[in-house]
Short mmCIF file of C-alpha atoms in Angstrom, two decimals:
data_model
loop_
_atom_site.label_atom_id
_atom_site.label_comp_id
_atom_site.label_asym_id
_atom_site.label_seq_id
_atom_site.Cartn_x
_atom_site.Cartn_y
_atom_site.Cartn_z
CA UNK A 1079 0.00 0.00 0.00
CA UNK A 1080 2.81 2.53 1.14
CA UNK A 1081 4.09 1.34 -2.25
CA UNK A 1082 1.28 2.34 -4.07
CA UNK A 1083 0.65 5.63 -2.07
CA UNK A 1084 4.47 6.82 -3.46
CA UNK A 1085 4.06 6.17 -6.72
CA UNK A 1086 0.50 8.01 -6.79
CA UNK A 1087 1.92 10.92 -5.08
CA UNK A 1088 5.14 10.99 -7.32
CA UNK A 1089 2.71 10.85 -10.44
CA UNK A 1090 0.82 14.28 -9.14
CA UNK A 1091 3.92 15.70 -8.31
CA UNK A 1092 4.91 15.25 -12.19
CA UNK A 1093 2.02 16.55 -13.45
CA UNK A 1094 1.56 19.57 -11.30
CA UNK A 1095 5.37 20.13 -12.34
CA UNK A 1096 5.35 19.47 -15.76
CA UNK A 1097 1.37 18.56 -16.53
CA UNK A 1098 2.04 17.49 -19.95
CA UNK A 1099 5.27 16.32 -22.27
CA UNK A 1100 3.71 16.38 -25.95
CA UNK A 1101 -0.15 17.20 -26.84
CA UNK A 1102 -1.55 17.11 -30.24
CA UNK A 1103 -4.08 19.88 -30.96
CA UNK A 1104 -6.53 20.58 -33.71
CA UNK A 1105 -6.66 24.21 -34.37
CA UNK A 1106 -10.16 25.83 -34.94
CA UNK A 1107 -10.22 27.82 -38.20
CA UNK A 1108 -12.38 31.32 -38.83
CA UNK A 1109 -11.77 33.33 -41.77
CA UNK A 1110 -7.92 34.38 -41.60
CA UNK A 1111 -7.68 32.90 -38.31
CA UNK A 1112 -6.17 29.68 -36.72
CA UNK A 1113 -7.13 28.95 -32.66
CA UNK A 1114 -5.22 26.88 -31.16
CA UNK A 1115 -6.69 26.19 -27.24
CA UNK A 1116 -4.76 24.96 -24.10
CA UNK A 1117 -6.60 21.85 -22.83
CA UNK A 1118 -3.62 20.41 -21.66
CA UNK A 1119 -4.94 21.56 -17.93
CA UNK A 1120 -0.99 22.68 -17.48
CA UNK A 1121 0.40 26.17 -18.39
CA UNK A 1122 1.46 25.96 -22.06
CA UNK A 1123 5.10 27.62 -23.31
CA UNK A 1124 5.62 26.38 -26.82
CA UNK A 1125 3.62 25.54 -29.59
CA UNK A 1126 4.84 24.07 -32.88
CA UNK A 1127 2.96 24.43 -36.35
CA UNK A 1128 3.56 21.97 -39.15
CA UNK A 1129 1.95 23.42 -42.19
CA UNK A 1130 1.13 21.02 -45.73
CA UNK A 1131 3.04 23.69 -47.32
CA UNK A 1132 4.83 27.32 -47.42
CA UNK A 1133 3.94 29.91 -44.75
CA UNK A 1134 4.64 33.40 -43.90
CA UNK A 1135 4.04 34.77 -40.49
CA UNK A 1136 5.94 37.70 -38.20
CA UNK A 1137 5.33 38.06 -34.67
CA UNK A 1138 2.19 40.67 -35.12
CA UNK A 1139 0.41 37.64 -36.87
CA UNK A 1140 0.16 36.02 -33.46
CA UNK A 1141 -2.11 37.14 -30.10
CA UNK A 1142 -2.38 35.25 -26.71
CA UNK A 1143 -5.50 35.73 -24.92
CA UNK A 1144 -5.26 34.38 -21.52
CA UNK A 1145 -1.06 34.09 -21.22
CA UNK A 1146 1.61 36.50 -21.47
CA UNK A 1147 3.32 37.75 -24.73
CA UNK A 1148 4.99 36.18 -27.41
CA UNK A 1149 8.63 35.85 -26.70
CA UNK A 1150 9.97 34.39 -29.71
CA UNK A 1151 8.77 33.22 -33.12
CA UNK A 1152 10.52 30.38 -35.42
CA UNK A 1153 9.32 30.33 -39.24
CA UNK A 1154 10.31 27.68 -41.63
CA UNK A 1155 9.54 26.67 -45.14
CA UNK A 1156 6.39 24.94 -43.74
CA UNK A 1157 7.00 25.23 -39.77
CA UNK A 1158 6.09 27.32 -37.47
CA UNK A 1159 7.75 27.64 -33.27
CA UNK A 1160 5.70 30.26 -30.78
CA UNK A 1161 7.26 30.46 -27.60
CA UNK A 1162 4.72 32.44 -25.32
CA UNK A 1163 2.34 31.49 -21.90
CA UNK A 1164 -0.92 30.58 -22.72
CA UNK A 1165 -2.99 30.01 -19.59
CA UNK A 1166 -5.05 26.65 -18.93
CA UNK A 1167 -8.14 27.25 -20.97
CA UNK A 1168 -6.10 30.12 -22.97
CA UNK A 1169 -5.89 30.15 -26.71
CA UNK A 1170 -3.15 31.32 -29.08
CA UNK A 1171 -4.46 33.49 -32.04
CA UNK A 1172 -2.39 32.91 -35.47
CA UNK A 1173 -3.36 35.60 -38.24
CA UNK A 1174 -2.86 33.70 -41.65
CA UNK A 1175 -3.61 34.79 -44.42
CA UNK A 1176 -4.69 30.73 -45.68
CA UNK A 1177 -2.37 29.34 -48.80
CA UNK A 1178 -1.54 26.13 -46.42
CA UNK A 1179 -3.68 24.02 -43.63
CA UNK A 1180 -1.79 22.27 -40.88
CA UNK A 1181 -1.24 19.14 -41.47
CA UNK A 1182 0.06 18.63 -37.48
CA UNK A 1183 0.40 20.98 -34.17
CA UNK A 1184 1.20 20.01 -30.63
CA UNK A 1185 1.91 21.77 -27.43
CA UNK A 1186 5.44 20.59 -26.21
CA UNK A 1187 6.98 20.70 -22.48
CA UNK A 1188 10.49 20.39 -22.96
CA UNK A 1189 13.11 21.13 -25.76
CA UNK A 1190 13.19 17.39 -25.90
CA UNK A 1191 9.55 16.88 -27.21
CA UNK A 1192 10.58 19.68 -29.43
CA UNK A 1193 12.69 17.39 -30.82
CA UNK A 1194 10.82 14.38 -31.38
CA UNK A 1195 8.66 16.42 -33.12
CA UNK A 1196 11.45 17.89 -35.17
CA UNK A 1197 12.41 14.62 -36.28
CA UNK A 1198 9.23 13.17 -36.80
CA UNK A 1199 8.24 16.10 -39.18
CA UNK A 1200 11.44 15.38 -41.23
CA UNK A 1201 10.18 11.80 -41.94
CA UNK A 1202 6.35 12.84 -42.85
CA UNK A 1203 7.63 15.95 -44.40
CA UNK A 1204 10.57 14.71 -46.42
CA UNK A 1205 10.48 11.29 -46.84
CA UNK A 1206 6.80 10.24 -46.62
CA UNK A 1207 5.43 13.44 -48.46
CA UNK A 1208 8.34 13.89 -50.50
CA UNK A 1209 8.76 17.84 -49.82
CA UNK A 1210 12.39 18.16 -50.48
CA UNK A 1211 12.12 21.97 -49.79
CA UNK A 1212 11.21 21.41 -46.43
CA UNK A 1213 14.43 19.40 -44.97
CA UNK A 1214 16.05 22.58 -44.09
CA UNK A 1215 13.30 23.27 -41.51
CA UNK A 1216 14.46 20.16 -39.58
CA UNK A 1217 18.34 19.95 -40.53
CA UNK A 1218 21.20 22.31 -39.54
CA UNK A 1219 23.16 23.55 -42.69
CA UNK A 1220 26.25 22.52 -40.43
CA UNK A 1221 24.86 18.78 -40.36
CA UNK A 1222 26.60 15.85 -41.10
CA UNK A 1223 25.18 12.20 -41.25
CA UNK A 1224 27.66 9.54 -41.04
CA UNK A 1225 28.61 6.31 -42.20
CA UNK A 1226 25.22 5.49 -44.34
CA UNK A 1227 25.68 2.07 -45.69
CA UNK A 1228 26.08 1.77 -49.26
CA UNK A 1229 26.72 5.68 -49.71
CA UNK A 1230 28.98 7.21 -46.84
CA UNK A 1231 29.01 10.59 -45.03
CA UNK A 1232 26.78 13.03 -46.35
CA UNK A 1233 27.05 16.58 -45.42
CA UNK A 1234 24.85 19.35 -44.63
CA UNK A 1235 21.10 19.94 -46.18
CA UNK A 1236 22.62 19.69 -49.54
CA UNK A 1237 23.68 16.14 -49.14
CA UNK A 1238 20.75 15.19 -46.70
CA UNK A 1239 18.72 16.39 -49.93
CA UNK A 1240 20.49 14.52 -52.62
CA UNK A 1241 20.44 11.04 -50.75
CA UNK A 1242 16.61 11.64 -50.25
CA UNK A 1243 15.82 12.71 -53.36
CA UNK A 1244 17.92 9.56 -55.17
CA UNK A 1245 16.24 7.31 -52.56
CA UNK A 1246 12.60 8.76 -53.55
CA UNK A 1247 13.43 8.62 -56.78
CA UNK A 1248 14.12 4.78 -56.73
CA UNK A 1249 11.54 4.18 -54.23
CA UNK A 1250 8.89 6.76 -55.79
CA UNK A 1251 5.49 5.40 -53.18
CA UNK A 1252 7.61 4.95 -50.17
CA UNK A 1253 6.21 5.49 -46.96
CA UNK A 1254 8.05 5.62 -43.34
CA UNK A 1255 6.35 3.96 -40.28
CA UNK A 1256 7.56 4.88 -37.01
CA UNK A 1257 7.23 2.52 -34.41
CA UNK A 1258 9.56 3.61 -31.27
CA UNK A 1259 11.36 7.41 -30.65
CA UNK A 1260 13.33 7.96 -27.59
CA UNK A 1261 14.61 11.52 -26.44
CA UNK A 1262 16.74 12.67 -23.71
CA UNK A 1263 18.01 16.13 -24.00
CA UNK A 1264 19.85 17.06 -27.45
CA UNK A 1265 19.88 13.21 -28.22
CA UNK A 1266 16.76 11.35 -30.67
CA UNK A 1267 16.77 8.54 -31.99
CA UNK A 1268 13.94 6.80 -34.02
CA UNK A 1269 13.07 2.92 -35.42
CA UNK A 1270 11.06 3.09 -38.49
CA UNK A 1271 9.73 0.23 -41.10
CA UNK A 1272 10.09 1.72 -44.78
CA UNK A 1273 8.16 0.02 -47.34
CA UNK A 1274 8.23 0.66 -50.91
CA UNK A 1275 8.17 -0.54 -54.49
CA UNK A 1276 11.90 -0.32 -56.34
CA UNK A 1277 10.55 1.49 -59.57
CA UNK A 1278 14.02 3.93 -60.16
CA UNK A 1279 17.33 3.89 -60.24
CA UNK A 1280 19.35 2.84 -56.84
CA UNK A 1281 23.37 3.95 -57.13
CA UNK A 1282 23.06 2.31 -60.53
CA UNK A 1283 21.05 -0.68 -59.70
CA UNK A 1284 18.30 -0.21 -62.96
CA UNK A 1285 14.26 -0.76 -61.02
CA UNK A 1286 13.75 -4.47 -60.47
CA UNK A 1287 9.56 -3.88 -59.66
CA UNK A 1288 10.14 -5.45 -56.07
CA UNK A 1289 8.25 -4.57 -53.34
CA UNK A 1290 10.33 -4.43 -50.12
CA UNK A 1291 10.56 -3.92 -46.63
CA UNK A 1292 13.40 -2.07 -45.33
CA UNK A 1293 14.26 -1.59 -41.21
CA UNK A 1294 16.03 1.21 -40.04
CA UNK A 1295 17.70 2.56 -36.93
CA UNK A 1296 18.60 6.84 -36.91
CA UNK A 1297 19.69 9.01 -33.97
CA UNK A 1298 19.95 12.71 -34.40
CA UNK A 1299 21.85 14.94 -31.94
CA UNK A 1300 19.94 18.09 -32.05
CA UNK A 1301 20.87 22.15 -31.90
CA UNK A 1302 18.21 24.66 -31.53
CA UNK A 1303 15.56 22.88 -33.06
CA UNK A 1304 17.48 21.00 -35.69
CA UNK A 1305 20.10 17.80 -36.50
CA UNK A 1306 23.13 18.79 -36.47
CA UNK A 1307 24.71 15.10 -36.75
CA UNK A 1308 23.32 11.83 -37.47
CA UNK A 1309 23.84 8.15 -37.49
CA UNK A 1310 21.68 6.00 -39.71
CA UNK A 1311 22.01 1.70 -40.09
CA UNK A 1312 19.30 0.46 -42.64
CA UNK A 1313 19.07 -3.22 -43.71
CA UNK A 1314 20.95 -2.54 -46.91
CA UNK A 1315 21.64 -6.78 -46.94
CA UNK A 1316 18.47 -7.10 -46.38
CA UNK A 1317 17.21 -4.41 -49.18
CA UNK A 1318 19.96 -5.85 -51.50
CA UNK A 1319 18.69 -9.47 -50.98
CA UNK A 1320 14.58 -8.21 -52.17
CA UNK A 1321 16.19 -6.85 -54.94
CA UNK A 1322 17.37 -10.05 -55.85
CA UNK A 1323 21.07 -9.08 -55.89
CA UNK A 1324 22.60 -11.15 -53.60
CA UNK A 1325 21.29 -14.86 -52.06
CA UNK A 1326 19.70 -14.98 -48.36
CA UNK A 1327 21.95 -16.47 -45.79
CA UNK A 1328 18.68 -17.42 -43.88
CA UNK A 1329 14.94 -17.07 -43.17
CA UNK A 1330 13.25 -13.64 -44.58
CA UNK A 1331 13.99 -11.50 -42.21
CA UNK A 1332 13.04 -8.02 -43.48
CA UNK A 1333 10.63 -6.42 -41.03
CA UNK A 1334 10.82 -5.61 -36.88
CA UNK A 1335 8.56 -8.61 -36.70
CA UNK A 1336 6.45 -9.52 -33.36
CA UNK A 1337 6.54 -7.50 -30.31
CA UNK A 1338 7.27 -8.93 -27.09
CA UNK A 1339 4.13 -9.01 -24.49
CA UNK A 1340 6.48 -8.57 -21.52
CA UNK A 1341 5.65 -5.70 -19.15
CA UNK A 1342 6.87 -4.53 -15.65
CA UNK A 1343 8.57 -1.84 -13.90
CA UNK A 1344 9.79 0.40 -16.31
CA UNK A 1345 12.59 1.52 -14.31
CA UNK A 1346 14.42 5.13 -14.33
CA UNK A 1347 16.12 6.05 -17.13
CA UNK A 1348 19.81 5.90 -15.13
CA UNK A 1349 18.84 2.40 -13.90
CA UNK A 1350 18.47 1.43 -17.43
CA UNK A 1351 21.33 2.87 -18.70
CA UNK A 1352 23.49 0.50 -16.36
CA UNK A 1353 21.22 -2.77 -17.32
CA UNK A 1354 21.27 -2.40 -21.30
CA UNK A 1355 25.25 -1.87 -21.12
CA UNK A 1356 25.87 -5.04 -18.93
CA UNK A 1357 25.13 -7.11 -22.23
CA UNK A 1358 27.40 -5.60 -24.51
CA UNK A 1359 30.07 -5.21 -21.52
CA UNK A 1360 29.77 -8.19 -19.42
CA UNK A 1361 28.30 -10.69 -21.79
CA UNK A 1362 29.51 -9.84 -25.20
CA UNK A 1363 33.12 -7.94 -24.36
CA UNK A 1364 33.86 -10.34 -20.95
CA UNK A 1365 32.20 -13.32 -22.43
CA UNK A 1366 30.47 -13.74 -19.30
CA UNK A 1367 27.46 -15.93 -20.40
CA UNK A 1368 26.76 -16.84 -16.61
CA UNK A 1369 24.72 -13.14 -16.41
CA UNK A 1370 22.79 -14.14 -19.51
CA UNK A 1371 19.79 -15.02 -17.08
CA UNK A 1372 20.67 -11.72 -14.87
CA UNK A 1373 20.30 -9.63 -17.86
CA UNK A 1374 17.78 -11.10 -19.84
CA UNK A 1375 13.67 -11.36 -18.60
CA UNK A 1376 11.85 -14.26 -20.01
CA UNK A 1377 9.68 -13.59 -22.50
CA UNK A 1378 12.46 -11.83 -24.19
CA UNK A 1379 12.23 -11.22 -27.96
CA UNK A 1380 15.98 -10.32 -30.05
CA UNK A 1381 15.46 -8.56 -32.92
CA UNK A 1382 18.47 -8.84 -34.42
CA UNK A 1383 19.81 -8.15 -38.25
CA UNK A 1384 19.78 -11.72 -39.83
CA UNK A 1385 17.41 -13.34 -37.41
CA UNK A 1386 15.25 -13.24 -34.49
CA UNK A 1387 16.14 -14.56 -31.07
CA UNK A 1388 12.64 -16.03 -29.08
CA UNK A 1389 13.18 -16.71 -25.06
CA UNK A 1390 16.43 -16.95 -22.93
CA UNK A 1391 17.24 -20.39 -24.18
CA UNK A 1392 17.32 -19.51 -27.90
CA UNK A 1393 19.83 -16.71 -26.30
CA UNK A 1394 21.78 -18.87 -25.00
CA UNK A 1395 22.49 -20.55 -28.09
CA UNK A 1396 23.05 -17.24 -30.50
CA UNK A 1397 25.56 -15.33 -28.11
CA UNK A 1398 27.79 -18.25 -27.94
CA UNK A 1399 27.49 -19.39 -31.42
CA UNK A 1400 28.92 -16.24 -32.39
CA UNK A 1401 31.42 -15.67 -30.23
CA UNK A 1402 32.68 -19.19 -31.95
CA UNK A 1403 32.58 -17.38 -34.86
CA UNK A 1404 34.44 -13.95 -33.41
CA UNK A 1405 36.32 -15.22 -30.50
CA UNK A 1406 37.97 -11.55 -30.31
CA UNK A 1407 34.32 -9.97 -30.61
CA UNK A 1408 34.91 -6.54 -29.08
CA UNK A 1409 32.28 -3.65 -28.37
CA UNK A 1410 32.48 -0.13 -28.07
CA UNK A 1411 29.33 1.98 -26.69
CA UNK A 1412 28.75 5.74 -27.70
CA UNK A 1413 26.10 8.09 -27.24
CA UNK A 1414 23.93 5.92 -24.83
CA UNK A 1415 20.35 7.59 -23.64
CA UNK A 1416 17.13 6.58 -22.34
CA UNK A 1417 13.45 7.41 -21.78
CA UNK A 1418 11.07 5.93 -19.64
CA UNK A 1419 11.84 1.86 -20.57
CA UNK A 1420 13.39 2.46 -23.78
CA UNK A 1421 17.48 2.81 -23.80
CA UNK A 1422 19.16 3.94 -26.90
CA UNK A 1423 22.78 3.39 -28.31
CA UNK A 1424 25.15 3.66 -31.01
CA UNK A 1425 28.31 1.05 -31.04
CA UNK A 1426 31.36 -0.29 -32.81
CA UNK A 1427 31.82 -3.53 -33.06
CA UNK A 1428 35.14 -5.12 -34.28
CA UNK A 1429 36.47 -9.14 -34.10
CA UNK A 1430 38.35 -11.32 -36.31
CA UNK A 1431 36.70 -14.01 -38.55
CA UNK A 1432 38.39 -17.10 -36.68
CA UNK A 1433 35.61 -20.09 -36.62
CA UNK A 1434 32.20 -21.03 -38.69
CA UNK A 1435 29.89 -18.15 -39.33
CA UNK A 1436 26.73 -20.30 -40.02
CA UNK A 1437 27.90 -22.77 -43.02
CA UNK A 1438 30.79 -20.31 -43.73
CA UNK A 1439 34.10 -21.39 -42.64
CA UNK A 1440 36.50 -19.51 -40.95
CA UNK A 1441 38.36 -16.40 -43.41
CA UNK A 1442 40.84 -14.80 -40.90
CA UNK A 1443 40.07 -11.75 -41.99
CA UNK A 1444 39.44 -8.85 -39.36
CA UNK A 1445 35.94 -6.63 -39.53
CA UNK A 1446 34.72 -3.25 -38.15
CA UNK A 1447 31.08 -2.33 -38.21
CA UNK A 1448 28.98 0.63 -36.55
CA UNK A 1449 25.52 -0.54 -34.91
CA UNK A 1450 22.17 1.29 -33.58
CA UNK A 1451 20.38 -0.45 -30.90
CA UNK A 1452 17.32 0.25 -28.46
CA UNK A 1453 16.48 -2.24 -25.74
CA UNK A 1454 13.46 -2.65 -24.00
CA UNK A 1455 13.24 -2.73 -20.07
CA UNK A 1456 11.11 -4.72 -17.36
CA UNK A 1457 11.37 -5.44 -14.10
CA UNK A 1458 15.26 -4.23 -14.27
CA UNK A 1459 16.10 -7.10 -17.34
CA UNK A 1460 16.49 -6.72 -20.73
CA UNK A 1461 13.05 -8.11 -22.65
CA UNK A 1462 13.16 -6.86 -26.04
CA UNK A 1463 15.89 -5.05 -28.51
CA UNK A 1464 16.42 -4.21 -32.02
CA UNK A 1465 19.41 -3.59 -33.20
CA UNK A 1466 20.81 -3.10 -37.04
CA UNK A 1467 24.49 -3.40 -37.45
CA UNK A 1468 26.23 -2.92 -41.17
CA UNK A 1469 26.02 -6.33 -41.99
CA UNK A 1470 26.87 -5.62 -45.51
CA UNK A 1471 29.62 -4.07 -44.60
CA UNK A 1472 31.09 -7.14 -42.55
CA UNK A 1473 29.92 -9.88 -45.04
CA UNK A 1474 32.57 -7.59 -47.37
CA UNK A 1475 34.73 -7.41 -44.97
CA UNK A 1476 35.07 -11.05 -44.84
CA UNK A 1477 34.87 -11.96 -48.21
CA UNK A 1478 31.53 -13.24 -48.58
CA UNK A 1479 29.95 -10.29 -50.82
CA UNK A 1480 32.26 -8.67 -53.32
CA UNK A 1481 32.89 -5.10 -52.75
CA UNK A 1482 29.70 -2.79 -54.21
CA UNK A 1483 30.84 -0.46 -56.51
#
């Protein structure tokens, strides 16, 4: 009971604190006019506009009734940021002259949920709407996205822009699904499911007609409301296998598959921090598979780049098996982050070739990869993660896929 009494009380102490993290709100629309009203029951501070196409408003286009003043106003090619107090029950006024509707609008808490937003704009904007002009609402001209399999760094809005629009143009009715974004501070990272029919050109690869699935992993380290760097993994085996390029080394495997049904305490986001790093540290690095049941809940579900890993016994078969094949296996974490029971990280992983890799033998040859991963946490244990490493990248590496030209 005293249990249950602390984490009531903690709850109202969070919402009389912060009363809300990210609300969606539907603007009512007069002649000229856009309303948007606070029924988030908290005092409002920021409100962010995204618009189905160009805008142009200046700070005498917008009016709080029941707040304080504007403080600071944010226009894009199709975005729009109002910083101002708006009451409980107040509404913000935006004059606008019409020429675009808004296509979405939320009230955010924190320069965190500013950022989600960000990002998830980029992906409707960009990628799933295929408004090019837009990306330089959401991306610092100083940006830099590293390491993209199959292409390499690409630099600032210019490159951002070029990679999309080659990628749209191969991929012309593509569409983005996001299923999981975590934030914490400057740091966002997203797991998405693209889909799309390969009707264009890909780097030279002339349209096959496939229809393919294609899992991705981003994070985005943010600057005043945009990316300013990025690190992207994408199943390019996996794409490059649909298009019938190179032979499976397994089961389809193309999509984030089956959720786990595992729930408990989520934990804080420090405490899970410590418990998603003890399996690339202790188990992986240490080859410790003794913690495997300390780290691990049952019910847990791998989602891993060639396969998929069901319950702690399965587990206890992959880890092993390919440490066999990478005796040396070696892990480096970067940039790890969490939010409520999701923990986010980017990783190199390096090892040398030096047993059977599934019905490979042993090469001898030495491989470096980068990897994206979010885990899942219950009840302090690991029950679910998805992870993408450049497997391309190592199968070349090794010798088993020529180099791509």
């Amino acid at each position: 009971m005293s249990r249950f009494l602390g984490v009531l009380l903690m709850a109202v102490l969070a919402i009389g604190v912060v009363g809300f993290s990210q609300t969606a709100v539907t603007p009512r629309a007069a002649e000229g006019v856009l309303l948007f009203d606070n029924e988030t029951g908290a005092e409002a501070t920021r409100l962010g506009i995204l618009f189905d196409g160009p805008i142009t408003l200046c700070t005498d286009d917008v009016i709080v009734f029941g707040g304080g003043a504007v403080t600071r106003l944010d226009v894009g090619c199709r975005t729009a940021w109002i910083d101002g107090v708006v009451a409980p029950g107040g509404t913000l006024q935006v004059n606008f002259g019409g020429g675009a509707e808004v296509r979405d609008a939320c009230w955010v808490a924190s320069t965190t949920e500013k950022n989600k937003a960000v990002t998830r704009w980029l992906i409707e904007a960009a990628w799933n709407e295929g408004d090019l002009e837009a990306i330089g609402d959401f991306i610092g001209s100083e940006f830099i996205l590293h390491s993209v399999p199959l292409i390499g760094d690409l630099p600032g809005v210019v490159g951002y822009t070029m990679f999309a629009a080659g990628s749209l143009s191969a991929f012309p009715a593509t569409h983005f699904t996001i299923e999981d974004v975590v934030g914490s501070e400057d740091m966002i990272a997203l797991r998405v499911l693209r889909t799309g029919t390969h009707l264009g050109d890909l780097n030279g690869i002339p349209p096959t007609g496939a229809s393919v699935s294609e899992r991705a992993i981003v994070i985005y380290r943010m600057s005043d409301g945009k990316a300013v760097e990025g690190w992207m993994q994408y199943d390019a085996l996996g794409l490059l296998v649909q298009l019938g390029l190179i032979p499976s080394m397994g089961p389809p495997n193309f999509t984030w598959g089956t959720r786990s049904t595992t729930v408990g305490d989520p934990g804080t986001p420090e405490e899970n921090v410590v418990v998603a790093s003890r399996d690339p540290l202790e188990v992986w690095n240490q080859k410790d598979f003794s913690v495997i049941p300390e780290v691990f809940g049952e019910g847990f579900i791998g989602h891993y780049d060639m396969s998929t890993v069901v319950g702690l016994e399965a587990l206890q078969q992959y880890i092993p098996g390919n440490i066999q094949a990478f005796p040396d296996f070696q892990v480096t974490i970067h940039d790890i982050f969490a939010e409520g029971d999701l923990v986010a990280f980017r990783a190199t992983a390096s090892a040398t070739h030096l047993g059977p890799f599934g019905p490979v033998e042993a090469t001898g040859l030495p491989w470096s990869v980068d990897a994206l991963v979010i885990r899942r946490i219950a009840d302090g244990e690991v029950v679910e993660l998805w992870q993408l490493n450049d497997m391309l990248s190592l199968l070349v590496q090794i010798g088993l896929v020529p180099p791509l030209q």
